[in-house]
Coordinates of C-alpha atoms and ligand atoms in Angstrom, one line a residue:
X1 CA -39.6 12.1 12.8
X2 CA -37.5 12.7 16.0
X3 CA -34.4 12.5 14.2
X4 CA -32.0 15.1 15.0
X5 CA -30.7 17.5 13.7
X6 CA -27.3 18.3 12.9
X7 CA -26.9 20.9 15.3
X8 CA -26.7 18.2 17.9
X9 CA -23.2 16.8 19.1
X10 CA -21.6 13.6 17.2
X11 CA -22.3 11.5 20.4
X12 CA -26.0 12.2 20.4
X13 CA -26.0 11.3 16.5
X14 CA -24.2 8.2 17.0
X15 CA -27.1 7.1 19.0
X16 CA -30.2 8.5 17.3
X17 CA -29.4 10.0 13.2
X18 CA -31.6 8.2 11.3
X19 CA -34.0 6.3 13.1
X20 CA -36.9 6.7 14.4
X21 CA -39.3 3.8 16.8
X22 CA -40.7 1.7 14.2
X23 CA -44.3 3.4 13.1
X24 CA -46.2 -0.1 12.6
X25 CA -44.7 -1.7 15.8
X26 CA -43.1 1.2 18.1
X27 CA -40.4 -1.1 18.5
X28 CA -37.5 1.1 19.7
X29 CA -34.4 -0.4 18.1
X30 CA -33.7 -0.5 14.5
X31 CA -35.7 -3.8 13.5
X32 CA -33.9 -5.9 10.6
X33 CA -36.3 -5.9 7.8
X34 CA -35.2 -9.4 6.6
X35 CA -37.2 -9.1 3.4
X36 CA -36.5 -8.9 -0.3
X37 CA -39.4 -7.6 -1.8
X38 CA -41.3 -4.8 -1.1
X39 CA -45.5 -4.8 -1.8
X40 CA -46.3 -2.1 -4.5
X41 CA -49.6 -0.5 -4.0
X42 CA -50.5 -0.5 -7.7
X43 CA -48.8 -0.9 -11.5
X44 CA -48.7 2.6 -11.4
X45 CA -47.2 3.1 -8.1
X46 CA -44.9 0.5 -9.4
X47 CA -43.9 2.1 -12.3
X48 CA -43.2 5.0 -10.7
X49 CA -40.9 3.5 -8.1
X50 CA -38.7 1.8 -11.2
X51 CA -38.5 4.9 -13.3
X52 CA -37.0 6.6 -10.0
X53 CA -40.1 9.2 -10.1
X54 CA -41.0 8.1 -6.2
X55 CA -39.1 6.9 -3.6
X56 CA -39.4 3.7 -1.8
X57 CA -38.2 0.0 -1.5
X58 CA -38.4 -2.4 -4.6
X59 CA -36.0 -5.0 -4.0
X60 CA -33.8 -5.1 -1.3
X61 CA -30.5 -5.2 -3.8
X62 CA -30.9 -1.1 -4.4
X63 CA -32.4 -0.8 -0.9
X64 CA -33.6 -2.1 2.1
X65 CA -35.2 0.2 5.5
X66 CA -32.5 -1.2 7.8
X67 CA -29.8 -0.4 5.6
X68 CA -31.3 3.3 4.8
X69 CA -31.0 3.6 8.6
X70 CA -27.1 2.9 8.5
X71 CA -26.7 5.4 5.4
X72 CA -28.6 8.0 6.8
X73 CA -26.9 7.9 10.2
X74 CA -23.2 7.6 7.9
X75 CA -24.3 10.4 6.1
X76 CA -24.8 12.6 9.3
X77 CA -22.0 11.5 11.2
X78 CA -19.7 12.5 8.3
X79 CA -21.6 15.9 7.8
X80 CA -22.7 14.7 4.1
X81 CA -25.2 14.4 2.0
X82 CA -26.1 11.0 1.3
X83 CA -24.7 7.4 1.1
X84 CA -25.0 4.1 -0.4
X85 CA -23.7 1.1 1.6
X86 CA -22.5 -1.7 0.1
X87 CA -21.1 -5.7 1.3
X88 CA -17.6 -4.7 1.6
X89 CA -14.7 -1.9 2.0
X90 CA -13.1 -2.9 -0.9
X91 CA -16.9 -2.3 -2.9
X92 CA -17.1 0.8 -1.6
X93 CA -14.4 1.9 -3.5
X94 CA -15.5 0.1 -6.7
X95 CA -18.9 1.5 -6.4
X96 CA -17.5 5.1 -6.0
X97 CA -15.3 4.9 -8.8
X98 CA -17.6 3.4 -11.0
X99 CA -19.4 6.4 -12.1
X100 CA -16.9 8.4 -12.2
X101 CA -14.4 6.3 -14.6
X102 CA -14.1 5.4 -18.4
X103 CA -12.0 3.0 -19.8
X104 CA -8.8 4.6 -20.2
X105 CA -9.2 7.0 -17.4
X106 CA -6.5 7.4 -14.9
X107 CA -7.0 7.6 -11.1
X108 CA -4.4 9.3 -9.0
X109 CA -3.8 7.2 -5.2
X110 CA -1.9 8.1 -2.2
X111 CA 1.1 5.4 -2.1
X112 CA -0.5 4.8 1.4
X113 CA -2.6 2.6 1.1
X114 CA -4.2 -0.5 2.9
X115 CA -2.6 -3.3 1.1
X116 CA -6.0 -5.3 -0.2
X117 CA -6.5 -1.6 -1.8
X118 CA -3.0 -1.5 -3.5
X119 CA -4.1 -4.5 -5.0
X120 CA -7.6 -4.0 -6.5
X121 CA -6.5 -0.8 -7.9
X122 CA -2.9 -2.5 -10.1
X123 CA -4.6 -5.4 -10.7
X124 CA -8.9 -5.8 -10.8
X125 CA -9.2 -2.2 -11.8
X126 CA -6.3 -2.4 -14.6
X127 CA -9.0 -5.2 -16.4
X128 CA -11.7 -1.9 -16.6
X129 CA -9.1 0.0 -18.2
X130 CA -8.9 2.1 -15.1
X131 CA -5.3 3.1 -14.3
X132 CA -3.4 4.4 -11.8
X133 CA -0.7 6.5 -10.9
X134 CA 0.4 6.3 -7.1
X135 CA 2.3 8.6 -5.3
X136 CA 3.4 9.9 -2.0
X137 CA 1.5 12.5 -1.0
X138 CA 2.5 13.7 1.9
X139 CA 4.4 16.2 -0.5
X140 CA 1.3 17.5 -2.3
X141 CA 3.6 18.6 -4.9
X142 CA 4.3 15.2 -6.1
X143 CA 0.3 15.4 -7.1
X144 CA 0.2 18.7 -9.3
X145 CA 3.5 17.4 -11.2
X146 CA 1.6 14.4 -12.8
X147 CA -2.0 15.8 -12.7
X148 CA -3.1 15.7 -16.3
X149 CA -7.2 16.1 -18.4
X150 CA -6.8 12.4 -18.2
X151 CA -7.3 12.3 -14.4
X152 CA -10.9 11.9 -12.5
X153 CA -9.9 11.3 -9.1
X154 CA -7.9 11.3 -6.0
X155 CA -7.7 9.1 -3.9
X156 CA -6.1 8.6 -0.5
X157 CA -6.6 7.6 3.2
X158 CA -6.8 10.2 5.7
X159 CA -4.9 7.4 8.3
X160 CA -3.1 5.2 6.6
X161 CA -3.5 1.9 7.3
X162 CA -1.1 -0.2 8.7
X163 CA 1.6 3.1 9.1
X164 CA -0.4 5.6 10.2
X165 CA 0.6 8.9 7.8
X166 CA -2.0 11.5 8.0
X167 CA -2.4 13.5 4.6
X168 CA -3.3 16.9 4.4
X169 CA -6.7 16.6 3.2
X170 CA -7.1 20.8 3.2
X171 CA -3.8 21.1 0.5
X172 CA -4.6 18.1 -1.6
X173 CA -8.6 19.5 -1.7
X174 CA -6.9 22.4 -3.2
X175 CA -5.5 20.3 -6.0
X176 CA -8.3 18.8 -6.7
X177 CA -10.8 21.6 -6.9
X178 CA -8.7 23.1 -9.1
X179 CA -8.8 20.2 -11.5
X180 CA -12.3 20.3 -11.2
X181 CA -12.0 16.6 -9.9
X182 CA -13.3 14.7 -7.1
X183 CA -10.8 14.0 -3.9
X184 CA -12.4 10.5 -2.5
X185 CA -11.0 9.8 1.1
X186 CA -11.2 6.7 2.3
X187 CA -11.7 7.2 6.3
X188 CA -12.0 4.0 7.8
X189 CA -9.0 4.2 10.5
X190 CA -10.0 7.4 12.0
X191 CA -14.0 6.9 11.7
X192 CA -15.9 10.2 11.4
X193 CA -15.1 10.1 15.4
X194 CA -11.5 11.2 14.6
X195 CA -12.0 13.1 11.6
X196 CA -14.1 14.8 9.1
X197 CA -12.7 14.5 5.9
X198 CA -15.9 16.8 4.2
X199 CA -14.9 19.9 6.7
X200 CA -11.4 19.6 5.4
X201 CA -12.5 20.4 1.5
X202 CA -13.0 16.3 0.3
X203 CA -15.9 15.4 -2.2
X204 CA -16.7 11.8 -1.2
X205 CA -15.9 9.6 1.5
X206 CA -15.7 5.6 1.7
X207 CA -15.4 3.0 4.7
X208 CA -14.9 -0.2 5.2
X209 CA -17.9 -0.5 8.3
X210 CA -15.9 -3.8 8.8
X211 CA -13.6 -1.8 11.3
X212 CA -14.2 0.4 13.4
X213 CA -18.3 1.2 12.5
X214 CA -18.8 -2.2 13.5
X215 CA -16.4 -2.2 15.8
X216 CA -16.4 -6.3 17.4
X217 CA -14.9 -7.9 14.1
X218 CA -18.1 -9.3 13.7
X219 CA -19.0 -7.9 10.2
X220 CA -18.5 -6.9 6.8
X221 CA -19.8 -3.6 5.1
X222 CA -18.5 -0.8 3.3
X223 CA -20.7 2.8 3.0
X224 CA -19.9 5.8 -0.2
X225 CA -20.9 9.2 1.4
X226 CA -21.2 12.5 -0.8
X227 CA -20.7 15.5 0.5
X228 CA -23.5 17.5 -2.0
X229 CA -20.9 20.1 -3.2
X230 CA -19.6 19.1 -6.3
X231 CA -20.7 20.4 -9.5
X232 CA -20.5 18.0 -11.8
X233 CA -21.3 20.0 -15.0
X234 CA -18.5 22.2 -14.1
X235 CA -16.3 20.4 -17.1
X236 CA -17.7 17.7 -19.2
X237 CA -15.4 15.0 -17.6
X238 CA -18.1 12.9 -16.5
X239 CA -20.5 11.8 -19.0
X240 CA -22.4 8.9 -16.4
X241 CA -23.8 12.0 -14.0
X242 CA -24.2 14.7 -16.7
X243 CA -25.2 12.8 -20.2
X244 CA -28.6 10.6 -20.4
X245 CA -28.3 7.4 -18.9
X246 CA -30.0 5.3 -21.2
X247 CA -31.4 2.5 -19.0
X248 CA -33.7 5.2 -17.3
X249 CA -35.1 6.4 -20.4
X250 CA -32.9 9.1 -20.8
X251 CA -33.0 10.4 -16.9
X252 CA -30.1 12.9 -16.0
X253 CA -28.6 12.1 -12.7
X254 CA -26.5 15.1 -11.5
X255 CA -29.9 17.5 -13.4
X256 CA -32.8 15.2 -11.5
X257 CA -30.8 14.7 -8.1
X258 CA -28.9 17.6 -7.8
X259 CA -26.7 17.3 -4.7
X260 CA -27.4 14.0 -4.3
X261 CA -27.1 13.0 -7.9
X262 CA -23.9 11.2 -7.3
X263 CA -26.0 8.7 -4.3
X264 CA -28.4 7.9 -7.3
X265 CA -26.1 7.1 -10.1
X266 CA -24.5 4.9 -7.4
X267 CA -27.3 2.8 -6.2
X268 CA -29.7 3.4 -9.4
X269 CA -26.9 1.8 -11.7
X270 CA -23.8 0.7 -9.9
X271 CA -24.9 -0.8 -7.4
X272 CA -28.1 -2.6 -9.3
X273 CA -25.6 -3.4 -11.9
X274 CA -22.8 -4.9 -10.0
X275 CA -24.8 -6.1 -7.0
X276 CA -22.7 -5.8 -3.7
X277 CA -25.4 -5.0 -1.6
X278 CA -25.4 -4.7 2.2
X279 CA -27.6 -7.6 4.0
X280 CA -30.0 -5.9 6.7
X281 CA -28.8 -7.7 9.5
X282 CA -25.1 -6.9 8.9
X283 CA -26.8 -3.2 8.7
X284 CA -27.7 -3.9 12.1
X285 CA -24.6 -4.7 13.1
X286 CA -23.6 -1.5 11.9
X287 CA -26.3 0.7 13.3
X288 CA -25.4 -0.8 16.9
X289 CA -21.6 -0.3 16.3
X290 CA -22.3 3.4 15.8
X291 CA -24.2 4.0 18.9
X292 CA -20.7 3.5 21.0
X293 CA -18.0 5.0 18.6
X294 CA -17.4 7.6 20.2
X295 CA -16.7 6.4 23.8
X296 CA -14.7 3.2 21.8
X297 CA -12.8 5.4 19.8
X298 CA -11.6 7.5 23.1
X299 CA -10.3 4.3 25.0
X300 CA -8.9 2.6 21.8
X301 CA -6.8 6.5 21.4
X302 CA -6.1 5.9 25.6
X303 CA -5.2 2.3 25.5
X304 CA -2.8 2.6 22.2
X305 CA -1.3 5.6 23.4
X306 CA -0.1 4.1 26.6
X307 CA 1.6 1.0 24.8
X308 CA 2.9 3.1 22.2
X309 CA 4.9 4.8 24.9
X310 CA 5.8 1.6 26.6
X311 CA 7.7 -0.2 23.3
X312 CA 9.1 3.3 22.8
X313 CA 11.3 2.9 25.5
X314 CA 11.6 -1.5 25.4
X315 CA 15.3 -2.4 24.6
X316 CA 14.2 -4.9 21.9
X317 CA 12.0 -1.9 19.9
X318 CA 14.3 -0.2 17.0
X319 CA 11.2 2.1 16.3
X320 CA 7.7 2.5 17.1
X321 CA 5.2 4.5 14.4
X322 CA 2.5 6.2 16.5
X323 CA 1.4 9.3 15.2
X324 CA 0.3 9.8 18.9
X325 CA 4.0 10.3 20.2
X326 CA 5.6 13.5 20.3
X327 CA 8.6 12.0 18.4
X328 CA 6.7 11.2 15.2
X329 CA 6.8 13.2 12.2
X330 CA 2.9 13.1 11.7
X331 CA 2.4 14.4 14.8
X332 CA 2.3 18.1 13.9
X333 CA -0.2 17.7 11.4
X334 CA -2.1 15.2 13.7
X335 CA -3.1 18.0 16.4
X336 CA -4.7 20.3 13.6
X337 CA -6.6 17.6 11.8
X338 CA -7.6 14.8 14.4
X339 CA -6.9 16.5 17.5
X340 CA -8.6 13.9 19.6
X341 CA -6.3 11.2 18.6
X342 CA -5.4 9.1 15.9
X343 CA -6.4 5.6 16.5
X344 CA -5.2 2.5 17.9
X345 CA -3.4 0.9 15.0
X346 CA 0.1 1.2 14.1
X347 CA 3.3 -0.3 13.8
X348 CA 6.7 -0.8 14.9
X349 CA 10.0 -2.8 14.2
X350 CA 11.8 -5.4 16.7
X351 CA 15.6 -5.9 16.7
X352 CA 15.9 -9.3 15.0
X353 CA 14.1 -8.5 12.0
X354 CA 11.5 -11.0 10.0
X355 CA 12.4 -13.7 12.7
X356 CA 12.1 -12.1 15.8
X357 CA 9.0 -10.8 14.4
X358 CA 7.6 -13.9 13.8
X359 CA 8.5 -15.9 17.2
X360 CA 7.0 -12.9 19.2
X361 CA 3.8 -13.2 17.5
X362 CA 3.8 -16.9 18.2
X363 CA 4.7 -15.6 21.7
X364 CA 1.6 -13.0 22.7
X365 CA -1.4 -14.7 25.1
X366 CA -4.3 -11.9 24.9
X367 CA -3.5 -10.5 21.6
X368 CA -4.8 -12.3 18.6
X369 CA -2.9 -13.1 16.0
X370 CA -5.7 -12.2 12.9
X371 CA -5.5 -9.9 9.4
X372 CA -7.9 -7.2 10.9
X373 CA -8.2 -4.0 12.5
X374 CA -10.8 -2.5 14.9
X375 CA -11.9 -5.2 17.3
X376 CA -12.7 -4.7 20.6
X377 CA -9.9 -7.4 21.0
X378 CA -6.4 -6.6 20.4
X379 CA -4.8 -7.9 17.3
X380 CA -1.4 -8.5 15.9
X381 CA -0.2 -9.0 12.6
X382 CA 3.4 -9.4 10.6
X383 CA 2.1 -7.3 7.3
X384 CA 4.8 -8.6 5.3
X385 CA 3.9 -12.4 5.3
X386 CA 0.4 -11.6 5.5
X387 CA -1.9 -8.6 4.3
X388 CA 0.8 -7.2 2.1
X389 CA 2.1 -10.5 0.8
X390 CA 0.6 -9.9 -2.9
X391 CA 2.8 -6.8 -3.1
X392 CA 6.0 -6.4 -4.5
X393 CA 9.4 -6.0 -2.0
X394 CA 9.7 -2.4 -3.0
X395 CA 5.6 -1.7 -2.6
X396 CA 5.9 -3.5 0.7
X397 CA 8.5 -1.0 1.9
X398 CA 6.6 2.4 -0.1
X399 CA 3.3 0.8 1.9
X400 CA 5.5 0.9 5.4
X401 CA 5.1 -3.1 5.3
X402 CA 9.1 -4.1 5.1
X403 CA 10.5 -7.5 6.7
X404 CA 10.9 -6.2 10.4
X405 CA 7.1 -4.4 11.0
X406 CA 4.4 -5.0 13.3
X407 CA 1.4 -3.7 13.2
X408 CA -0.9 -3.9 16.6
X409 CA -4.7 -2.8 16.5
X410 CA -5.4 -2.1 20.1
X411 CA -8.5 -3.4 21.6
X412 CA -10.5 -2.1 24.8
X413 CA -8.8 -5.0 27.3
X414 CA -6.9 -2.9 30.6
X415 CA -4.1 -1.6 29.3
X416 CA -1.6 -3.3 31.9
X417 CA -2.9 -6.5 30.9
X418 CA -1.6 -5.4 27.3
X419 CA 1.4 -4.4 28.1
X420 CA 2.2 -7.1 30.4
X421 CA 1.6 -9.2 27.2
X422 CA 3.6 -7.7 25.5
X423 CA 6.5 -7.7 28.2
X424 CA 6.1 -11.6 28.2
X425 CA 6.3 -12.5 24.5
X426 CA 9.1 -9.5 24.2
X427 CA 11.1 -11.4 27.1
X428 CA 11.3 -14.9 24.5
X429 CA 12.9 -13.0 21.4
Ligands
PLP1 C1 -10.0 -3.0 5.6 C2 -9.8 -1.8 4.8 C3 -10.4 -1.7 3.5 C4 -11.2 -2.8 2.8 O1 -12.3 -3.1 3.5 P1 -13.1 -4.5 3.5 O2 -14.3 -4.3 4.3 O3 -12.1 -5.5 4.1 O4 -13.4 -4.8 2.0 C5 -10.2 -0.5 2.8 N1 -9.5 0.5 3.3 C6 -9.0 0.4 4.6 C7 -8.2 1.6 5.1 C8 -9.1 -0.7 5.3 O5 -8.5 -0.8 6.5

């Protein structure tokens, strides 16, 4: 194999982790192996393959070669161990809790969170007995004071989306290890570009690939990554990786795997189980996507940091949230933990409130007005009315999602053209 190794730079590994020319074929690019069954060579070798004593493909719902390419590549990018990759963002976090949770566990979550998140956690998880306890952690303390035996988790964005707070992943690790719990990060707005969340003392990572992996709003995907460090017999919190699974004849997933007993469990029961699987040629998608993240991510940081500082100084702007600006309060911790820039999304309030909001959206030419973030194309959205709408008026305003906000994904258009845009629809409210 000509993958490389790790020792190479993240730009190099964008391009090649993973794959390799195809060895029937030679064809260079990742070919979509539009299949669903895979030939076994005998009963035996079949048998084998179901009783997880070989590896290979058996059906493309636990696995498929164009989606293996896509994990292993995540998996490097993000310094882990191994990944699964699943059809959504939002399955990626139901596939890595799923092992880890009983009924009547609790989960602790950052307050932070993207809405659609806030929303499977109170309500879809609540029906699993899975419950949670959210909190603002950007005050670690507010963590230790309701940790309790009862908790298997945390859980929190590294970026928030849509306002942008960056957690310190180091303190809360801390926490965590000390609990002898996993700390899951979900680190879809800074992409393993930005930020590592592994080198910074997390356990497991999610994305939704829908963002900024994919990177044209053409696609949906989500991706788990382990890091391969935690010990999971180090308490007897988590029966599904330590005790025998009885559906593989009594096979001992964290024992058999080791560190990458948590990937197993994942796509050996959760994912065959609940059956969110990625389709190959979304994984395609995805594999191309990766190959220019780290020259999209630098202009999306260029491009949103000069509009930033444009509505910083516009009349009709009561406050702009970019963690980029020397004037915000996340800017400290943003130079020690993703000192190459923090994204292009964030948000900021007009003068006029809810209705000036909503007339200067109707207002913008090149922006598009859409619920997504990480397009080549720049969006806008009015959170409130729109991704955040489920929530209550005081989650909306603990999610940074109250009446007057904006959020803006900046896209890789000119910058002038953006802000010329912008100078338009602001001179109509
Ligand atoms: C979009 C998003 C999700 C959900 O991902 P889907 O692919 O839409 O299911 C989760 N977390 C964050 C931070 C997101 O932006």
């Amino acid at each position: 194999m000509t993958v490389p190794k790790n020792n190479h730079k993240f730009e190099t590994r964008t391009i090649h982790a993973g794959a390799a020319p195809d060895p029937t074929t030679g064809a260079r690019n990742t070919p979509i192996y539009q299949t669903t069954a895979y030939t076994f060579d005998s009963t035996d070798h079949a048998a084998s393959l179901f009783n997880l004593q070989n590896f290979g493909f058996i059906y493309s719902r636990l696995g498929n070669p164009t989606v293996s390419v896509l994990e292993e590549r995540m998996a490097n990018l993000e310094n882990g161990r191994a990944a699964v990759a699943c059809s959504t963002g939002h399955s990626a976090q139901l596939l890595a809790l799923h092992p880890l949770m009983e009924p009547g566990d609790r989960i602790i979550a950052s307050q932070n969170l993207y809405g659609g998140s806030i929303t499977q956690f109170s309500h879809a998880f609540k029906k699993f007995g899975w419950h949670v306890d959210f909190v603002d952690a950007t005050n670690v303390k507010n963590i230790s004071k309701i940790i309790n035996p009862k908790h298997k988790c945390i859980f929190v964005e590294s970026l928030s989306n849509p306002t942008g707070v960056i957690l310190d992943i180091e303190k809360i690790s801390f926490i965590a290890n000390k609990a002898k719990i996993p700390l899951i990060v979900d680190n879809t707005m800074a992409s393993p570009y930005l930020f590592k969340p592994f080198d910074w003392g997390a356990d497991i990572i999610t994305h939704s690939l829908t963002k900024f992996v994919g990177g044209h709003g053409n696609s949906m995907g989500g991706i788990v990554i382990e890091s391969g460090n935690f010990d999971w017999f180090q308490s007897n919190k988590y029966p599904s990786m330590t005790m025998p699974t009885e559906s593989y004849h009594g096979l001992i997933f964290a024992e058999t795997f080791g560190d990458f007993g948590y990937s197993m469990k994942i796509r050996a029961d959760s994912l065959r189980d609940l059956g969110s699987t990625l389709s190959p040629t979304n994984a395609f998608y995805f594999i191309n996507g990766l190959e220019t993240l780290h020259i999209r991510m630098e202009r999306h940081c260029l491009n949103a940091l000069k509009i930033s500082k444009f509505l910083e100084k516009n009349k009709k702007i009561s406050w702009v949230s970019y963690a980029g600006l020397e004037s915000n309060k996340y800017n400290k911790i943003a130079k020690k933990l993703m000192n190459k820039g923090v994204g292009p999304v964030f948000t900021f309030g007009l003068k006029g409130g809810y209705e000036a909001g909503k007339k200067f959206i109707s207002k913008v030419k090149i922006f598009s007005h859409v619920a997504n973030v990480g397009d080549t194309r720049s969006l806008i959205l009015h959170p409130a009315s729109t991704t955040h709408n489920q929530l209550s008026d005081t989650q909306k305003i603990k999610a940074g999602a109250g009446p007057d906000v904006i959020r803006v994904s900046i896209g890789l258009e000119h910058y002038q053209d953006l802000i010329q845009d912008l100078k338009n629809a602001l001179s109509n409210v």
